[in-house]
PDB file of C-alpha atoms in Angstrom:
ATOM      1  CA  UNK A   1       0.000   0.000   0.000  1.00 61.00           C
ATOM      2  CA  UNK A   2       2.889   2.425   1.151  1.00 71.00           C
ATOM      3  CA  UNK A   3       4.493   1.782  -2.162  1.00 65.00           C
ATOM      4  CA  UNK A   4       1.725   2.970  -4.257  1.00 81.00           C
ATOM      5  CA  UNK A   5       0.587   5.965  -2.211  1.00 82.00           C
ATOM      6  CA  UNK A   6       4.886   7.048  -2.309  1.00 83.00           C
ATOM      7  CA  UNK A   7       4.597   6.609  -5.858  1.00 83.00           C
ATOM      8  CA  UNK A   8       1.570   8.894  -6.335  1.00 87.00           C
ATOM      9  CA  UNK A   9       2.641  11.564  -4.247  1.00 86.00           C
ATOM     10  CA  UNK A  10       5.743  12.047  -5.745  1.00 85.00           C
ATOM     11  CA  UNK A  11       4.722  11.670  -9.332  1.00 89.00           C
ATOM     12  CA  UNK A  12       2.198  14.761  -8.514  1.00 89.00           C
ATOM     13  CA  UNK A  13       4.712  16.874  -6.810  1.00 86.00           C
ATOM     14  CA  UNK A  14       7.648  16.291  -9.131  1.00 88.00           C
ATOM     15  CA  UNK A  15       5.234  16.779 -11.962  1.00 91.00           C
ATOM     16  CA  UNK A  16       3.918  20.101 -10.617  1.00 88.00           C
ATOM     17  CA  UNK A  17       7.671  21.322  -9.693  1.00 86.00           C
ATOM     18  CA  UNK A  18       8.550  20.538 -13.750  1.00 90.00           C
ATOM     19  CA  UNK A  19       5.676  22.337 -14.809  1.00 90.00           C
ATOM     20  CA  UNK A  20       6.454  25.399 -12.416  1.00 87.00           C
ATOM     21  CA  UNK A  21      10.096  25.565 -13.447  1.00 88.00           C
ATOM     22  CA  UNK A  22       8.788  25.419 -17.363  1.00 91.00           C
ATOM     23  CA  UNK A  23       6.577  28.211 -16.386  1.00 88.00           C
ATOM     24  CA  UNK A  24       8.446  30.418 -14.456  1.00 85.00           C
ATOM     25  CA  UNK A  25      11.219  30.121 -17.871  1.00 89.00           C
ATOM     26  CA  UNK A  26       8.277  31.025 -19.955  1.00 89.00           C
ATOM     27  CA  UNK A  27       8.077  27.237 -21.768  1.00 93.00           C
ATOM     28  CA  UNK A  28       5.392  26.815 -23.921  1.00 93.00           C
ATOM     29  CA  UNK A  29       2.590  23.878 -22.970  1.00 93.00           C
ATOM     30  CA  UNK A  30       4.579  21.701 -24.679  1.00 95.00           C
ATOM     31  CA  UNK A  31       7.514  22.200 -22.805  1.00 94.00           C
ATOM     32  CA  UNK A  32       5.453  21.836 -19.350  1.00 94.00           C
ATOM     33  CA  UNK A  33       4.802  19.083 -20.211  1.00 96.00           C
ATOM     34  CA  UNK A  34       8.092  17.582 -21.250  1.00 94.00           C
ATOM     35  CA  UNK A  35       9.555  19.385 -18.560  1.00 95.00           C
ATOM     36  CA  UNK A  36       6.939  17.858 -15.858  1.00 94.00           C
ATOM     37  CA  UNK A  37       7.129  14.377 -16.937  1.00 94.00           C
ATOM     38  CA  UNK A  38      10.885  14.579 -16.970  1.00 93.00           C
ATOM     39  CA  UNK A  39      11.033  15.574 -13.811  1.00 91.00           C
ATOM     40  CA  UNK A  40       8.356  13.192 -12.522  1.00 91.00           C
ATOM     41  CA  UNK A  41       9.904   9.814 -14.090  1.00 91.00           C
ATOM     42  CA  UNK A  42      13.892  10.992 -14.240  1.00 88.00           C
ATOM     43  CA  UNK A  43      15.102   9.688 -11.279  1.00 85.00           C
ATOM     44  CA  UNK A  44      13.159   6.522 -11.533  1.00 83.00           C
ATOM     45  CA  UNK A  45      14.660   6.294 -15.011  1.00 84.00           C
ATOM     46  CA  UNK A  46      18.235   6.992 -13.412  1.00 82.00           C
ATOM     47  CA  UNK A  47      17.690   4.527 -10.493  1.00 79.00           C
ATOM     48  CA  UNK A  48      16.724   1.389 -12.464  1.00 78.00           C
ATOM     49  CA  UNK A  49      19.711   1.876 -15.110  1.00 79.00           C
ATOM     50  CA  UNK A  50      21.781   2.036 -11.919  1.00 74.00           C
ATOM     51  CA  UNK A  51      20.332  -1.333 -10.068  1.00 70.00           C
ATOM     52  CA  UNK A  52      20.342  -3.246 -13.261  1.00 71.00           C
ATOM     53  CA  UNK A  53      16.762  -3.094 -14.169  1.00 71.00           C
ATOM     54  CA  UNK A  54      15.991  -2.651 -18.126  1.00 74.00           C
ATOM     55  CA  UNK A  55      14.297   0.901 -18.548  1.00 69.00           C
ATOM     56  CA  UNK A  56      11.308  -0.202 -20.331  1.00 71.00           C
ATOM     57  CA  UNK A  57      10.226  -1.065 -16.702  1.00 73.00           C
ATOM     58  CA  UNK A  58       9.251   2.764 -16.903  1.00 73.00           C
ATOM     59  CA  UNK A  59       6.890   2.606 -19.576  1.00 75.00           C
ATOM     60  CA  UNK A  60       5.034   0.204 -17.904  1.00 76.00           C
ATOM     61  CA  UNK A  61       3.638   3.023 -15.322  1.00 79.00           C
ATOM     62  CA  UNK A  62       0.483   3.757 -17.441  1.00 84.00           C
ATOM     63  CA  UNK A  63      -1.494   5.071 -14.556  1.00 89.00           C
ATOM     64  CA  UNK A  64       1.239   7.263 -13.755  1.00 90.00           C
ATOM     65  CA  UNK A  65       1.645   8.649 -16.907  1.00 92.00           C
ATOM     66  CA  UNK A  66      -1.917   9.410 -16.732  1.00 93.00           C
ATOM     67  CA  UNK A  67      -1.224  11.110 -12.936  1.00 93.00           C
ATOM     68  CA  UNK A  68       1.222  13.145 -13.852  1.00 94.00           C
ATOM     69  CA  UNK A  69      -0.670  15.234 -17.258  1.00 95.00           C
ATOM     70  CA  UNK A  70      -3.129  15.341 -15.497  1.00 95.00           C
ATOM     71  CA  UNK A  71      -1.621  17.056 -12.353  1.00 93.00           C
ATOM     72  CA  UNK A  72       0.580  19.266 -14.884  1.00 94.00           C
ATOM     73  CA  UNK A  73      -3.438  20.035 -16.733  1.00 94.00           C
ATOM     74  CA  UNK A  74      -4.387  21.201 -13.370  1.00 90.00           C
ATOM     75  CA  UNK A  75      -1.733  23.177 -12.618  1.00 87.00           C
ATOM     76  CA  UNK A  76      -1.217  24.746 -15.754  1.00 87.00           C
ATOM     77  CA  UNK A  77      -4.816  25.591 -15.849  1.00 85.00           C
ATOM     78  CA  UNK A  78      -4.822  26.727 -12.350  1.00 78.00           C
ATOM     79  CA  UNK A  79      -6.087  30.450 -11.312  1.00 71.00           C
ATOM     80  CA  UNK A  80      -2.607  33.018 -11.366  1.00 67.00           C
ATOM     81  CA  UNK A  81      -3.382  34.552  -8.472  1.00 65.00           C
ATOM     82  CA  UNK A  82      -3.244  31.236  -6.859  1.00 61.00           C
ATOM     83  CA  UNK A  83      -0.297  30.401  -8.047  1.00 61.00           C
ATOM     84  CA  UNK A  84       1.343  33.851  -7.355  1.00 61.00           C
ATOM     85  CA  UNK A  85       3.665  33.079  -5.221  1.00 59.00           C
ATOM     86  CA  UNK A  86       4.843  29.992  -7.280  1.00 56.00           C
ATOM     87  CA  UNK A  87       8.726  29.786  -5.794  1.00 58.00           C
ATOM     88  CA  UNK A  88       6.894  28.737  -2.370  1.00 63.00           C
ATOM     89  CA  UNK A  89       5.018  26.600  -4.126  1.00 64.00           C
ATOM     90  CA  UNK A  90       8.152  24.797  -5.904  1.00 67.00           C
ATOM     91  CA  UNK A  91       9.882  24.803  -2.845  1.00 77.00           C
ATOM     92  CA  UNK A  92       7.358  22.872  -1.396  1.00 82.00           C
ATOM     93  CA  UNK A  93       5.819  19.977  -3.384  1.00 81.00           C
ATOM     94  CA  UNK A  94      10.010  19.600  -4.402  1.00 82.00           C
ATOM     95  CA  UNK A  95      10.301  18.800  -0.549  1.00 87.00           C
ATOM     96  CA  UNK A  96       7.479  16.419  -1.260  1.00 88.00           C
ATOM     97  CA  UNK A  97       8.594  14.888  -4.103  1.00 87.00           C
ATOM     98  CA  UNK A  98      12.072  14.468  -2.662  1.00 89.00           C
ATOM     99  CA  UNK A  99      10.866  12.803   0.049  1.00 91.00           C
ATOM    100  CA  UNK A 100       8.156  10.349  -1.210  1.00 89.00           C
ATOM    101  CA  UNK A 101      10.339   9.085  -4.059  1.00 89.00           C
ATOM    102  CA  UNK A 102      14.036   8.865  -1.969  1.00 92.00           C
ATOM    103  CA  UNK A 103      11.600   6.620   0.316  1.00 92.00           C
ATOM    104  CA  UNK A 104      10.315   4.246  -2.817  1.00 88.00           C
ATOM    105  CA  UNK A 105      13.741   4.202  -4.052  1.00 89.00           C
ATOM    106  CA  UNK A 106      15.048   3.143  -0.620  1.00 92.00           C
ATOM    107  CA  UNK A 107      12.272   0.778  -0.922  1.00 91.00           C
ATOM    108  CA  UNK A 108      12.859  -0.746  -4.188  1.00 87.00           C
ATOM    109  CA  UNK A 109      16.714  -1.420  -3.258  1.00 90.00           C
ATOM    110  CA  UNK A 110      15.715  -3.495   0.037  1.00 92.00           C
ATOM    111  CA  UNK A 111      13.179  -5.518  -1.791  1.00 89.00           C
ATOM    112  CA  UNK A 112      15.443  -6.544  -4.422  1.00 87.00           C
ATOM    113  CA  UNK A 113      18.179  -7.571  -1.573  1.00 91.00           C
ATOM    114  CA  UNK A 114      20.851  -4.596  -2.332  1.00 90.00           C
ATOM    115  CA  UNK A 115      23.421  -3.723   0.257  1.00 93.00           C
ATOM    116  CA  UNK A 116      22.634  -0.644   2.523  1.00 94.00           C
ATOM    117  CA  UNK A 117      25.251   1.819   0.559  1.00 93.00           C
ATOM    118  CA  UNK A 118      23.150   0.849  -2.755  1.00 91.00           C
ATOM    119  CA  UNK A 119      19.795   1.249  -0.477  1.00 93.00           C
ATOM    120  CA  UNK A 120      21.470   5.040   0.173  1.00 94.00           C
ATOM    121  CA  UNK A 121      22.617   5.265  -3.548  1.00 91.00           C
ATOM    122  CA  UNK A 122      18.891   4.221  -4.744  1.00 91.00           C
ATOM    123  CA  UNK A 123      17.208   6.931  -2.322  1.00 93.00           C
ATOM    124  CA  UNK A 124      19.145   9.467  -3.334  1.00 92.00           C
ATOM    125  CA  UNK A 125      19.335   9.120  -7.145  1.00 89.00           C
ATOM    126  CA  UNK A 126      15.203   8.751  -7.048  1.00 90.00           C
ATOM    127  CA  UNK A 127      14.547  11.275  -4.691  1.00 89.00           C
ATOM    128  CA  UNK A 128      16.882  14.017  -6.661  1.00 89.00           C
ATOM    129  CA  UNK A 129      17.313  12.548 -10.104  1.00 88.00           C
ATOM    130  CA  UNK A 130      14.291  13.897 -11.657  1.00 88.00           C
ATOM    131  CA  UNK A 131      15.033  17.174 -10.089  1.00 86.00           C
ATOM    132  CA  UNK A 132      18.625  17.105 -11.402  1.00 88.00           C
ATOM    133  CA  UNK A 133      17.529  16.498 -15.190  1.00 89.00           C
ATOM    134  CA  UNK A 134      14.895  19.017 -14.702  1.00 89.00           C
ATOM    135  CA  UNK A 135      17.152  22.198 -13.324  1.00 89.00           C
ATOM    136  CA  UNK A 136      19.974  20.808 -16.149  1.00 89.00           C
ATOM    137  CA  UNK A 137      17.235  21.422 -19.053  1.00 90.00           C
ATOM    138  CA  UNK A 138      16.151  24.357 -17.730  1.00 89.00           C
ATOM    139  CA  UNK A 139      19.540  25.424 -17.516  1.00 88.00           C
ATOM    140  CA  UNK A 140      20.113  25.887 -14.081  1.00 87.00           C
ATOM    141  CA  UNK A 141      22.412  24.599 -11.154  1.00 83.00           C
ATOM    142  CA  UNK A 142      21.123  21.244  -9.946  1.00 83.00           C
ATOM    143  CA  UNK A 143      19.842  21.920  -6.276  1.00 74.00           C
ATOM    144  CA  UNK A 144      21.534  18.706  -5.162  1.00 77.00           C
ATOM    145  CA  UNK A 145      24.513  20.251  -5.994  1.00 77.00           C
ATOM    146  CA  UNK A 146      24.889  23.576  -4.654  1.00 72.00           C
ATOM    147  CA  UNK A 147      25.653  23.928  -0.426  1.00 61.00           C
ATOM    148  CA  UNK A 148      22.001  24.151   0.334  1.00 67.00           C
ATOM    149  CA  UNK A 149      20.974  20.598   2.279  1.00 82.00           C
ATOM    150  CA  UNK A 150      18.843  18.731  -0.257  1.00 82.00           C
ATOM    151  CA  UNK A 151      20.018  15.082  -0.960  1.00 87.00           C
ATOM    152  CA  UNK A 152      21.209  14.333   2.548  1.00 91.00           C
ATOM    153  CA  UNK A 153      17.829  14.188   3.374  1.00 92.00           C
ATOM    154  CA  UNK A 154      16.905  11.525   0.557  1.00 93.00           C
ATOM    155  CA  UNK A 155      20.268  10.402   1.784  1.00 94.00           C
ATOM    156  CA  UNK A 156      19.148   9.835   5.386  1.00 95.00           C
ATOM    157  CA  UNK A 157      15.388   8.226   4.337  1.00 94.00           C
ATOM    158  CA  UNK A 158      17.559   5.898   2.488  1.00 95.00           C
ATOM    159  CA  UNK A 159      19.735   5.078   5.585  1.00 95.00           C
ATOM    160  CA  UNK A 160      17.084   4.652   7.942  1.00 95.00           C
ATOM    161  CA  UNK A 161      15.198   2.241   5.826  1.00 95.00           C
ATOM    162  CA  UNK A 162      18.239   0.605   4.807  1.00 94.00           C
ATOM    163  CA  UNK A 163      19.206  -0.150   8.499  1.00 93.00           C
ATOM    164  CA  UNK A 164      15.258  -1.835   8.737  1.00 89.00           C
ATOM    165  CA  UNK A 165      15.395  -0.706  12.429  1.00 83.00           C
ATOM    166  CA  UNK A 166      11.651  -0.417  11.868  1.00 83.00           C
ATOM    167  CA  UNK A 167       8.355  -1.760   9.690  1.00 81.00           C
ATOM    168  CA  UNK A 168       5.123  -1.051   8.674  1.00 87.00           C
ATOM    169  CA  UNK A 169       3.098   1.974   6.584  1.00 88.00           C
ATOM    170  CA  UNK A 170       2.760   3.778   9.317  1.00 91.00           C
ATOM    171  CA  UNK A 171       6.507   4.254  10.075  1.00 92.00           C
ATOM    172  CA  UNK A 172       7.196   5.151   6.538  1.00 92.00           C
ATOM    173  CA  UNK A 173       4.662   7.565   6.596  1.00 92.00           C
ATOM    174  CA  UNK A 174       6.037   8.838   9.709  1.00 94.00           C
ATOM    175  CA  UNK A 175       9.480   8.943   8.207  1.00 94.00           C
ATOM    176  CA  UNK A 176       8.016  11.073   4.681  1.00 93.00           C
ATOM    177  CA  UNK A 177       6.630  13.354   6.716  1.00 93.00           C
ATOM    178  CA  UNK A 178      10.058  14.118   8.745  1.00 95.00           C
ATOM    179  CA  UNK A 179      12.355  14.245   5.700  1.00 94.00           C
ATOM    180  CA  UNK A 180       9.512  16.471   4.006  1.00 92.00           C
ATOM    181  CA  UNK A 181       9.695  18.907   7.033  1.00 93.00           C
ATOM    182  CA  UNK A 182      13.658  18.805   7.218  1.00 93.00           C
ATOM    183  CA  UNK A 183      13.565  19.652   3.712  1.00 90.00           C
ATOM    184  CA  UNK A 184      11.276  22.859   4.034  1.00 88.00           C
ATOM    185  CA  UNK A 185      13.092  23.691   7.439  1.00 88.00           C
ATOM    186  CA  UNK A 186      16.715  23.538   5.897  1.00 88.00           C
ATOM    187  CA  UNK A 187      15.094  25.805   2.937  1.00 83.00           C
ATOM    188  CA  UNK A 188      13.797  28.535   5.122  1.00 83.00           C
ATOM    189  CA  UNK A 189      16.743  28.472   7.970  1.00 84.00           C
ATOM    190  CA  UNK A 190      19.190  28.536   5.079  1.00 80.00           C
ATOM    191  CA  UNK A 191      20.928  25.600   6.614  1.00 82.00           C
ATOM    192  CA  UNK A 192      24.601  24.907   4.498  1.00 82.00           C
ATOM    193  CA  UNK A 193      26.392  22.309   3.943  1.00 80.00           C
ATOM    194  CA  UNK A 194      30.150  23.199   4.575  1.00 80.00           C
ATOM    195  CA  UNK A 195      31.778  24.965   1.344  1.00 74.00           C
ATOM    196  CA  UNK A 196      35.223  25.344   0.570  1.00 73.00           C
ATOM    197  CA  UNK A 197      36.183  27.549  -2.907  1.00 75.00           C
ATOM    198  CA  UNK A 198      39.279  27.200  -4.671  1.00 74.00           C
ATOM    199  CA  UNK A 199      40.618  31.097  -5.351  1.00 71.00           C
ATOM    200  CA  UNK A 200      42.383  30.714  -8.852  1.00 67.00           C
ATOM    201  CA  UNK A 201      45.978  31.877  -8.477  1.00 59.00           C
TER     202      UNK A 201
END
């Protein structure tokens, strides 16, 4: 059940944070929507090359597919004044996203037996990959990569699960909802990851 509900919620949030980054660089529907289903199905895409697993698994998601136009419809269709303040907005459902899909990535590594550093691995490159692919298309520097905190907390979803210290739907939904709230935390305290520049001679 956990694995379905992970899989919809991130598919809607990554979706929507393609289609506001397509937006907000003036794309034109078409690009939303190349840009939203990118984001939505990239790091799924990224993991399973990774693991081993042939990536025509991904075009088996039908009903995802389906999930994700229509959440980028929605969106696009969506009121402006409601959507206003859209960098909150992307801030948010990318905590979301990040979250539900570093958990089903985390998940999708235990099932199949991996070790815990691949369980990591897995959490982070599904929680983040889409997001990566979408900021490189739009031209911009991957979140992951810059010295705001972003895939430490995929990173840590994918430890905790890894360790399988715990078990059950609720704990995982217990768990999405703390990585989701780090995530929007370390955005609005500015937390950093240390940073050390190299000053050309």
């Amino acid at each position: 059940m956990a694995w379905e509900v992970f899989s919809i919620i991130g598919t809607i949030a990554f979706a929507i944070s393609g289609a506001i980054i397509a937006m907000e660089e003036e794309y034109d529907l078409f690009g939303v929507y190349i840009l939203g289903i990118v984001t939505a199905f990239g790091g799924g895409a990224i993991r399973n090359l990774l693991i081993g697993l042939p990536v025509t698994t991904l075009w088996g998601q039908d009903m995802m597919f389906q999930i994700a136009i229509a959440a980028i419809t929605l969106f696009f269709i969506f009121p402006h004044r409601l959507i206003q303040h859209w960098h909150r907005w992307g801030n948010f459902t990318d905590a979301i996203g990040l979250s539900a899909f570093a958990i089903q990535g985390a998940l999708y590594a235990v099932k199949l037996d991996m070790p815990i550093s691949a369980v990591i691995i897995a959490a982070v490159l599904t929680g983040s990959g889409g997001g990566i692919v979408r900021d490189l298309l739009a031209r911009r520097q991957p979140l992951v990569l810059r010295d705001e905190i972003y895939g430490v907390w995929a990173a840590l979803a994918g430890l905790i699960i890894g360790l399988q210290l715990f078990s059950g739907d609720i704990f995982l939904y217990v768990l999405f909802g703390m990585i989701t709230v780090l995530r929007i935390f370390s955005y609005m305290m500015k937390w950093r990851l240390p940073l050390r520049r190299l000053h050309r001679a």
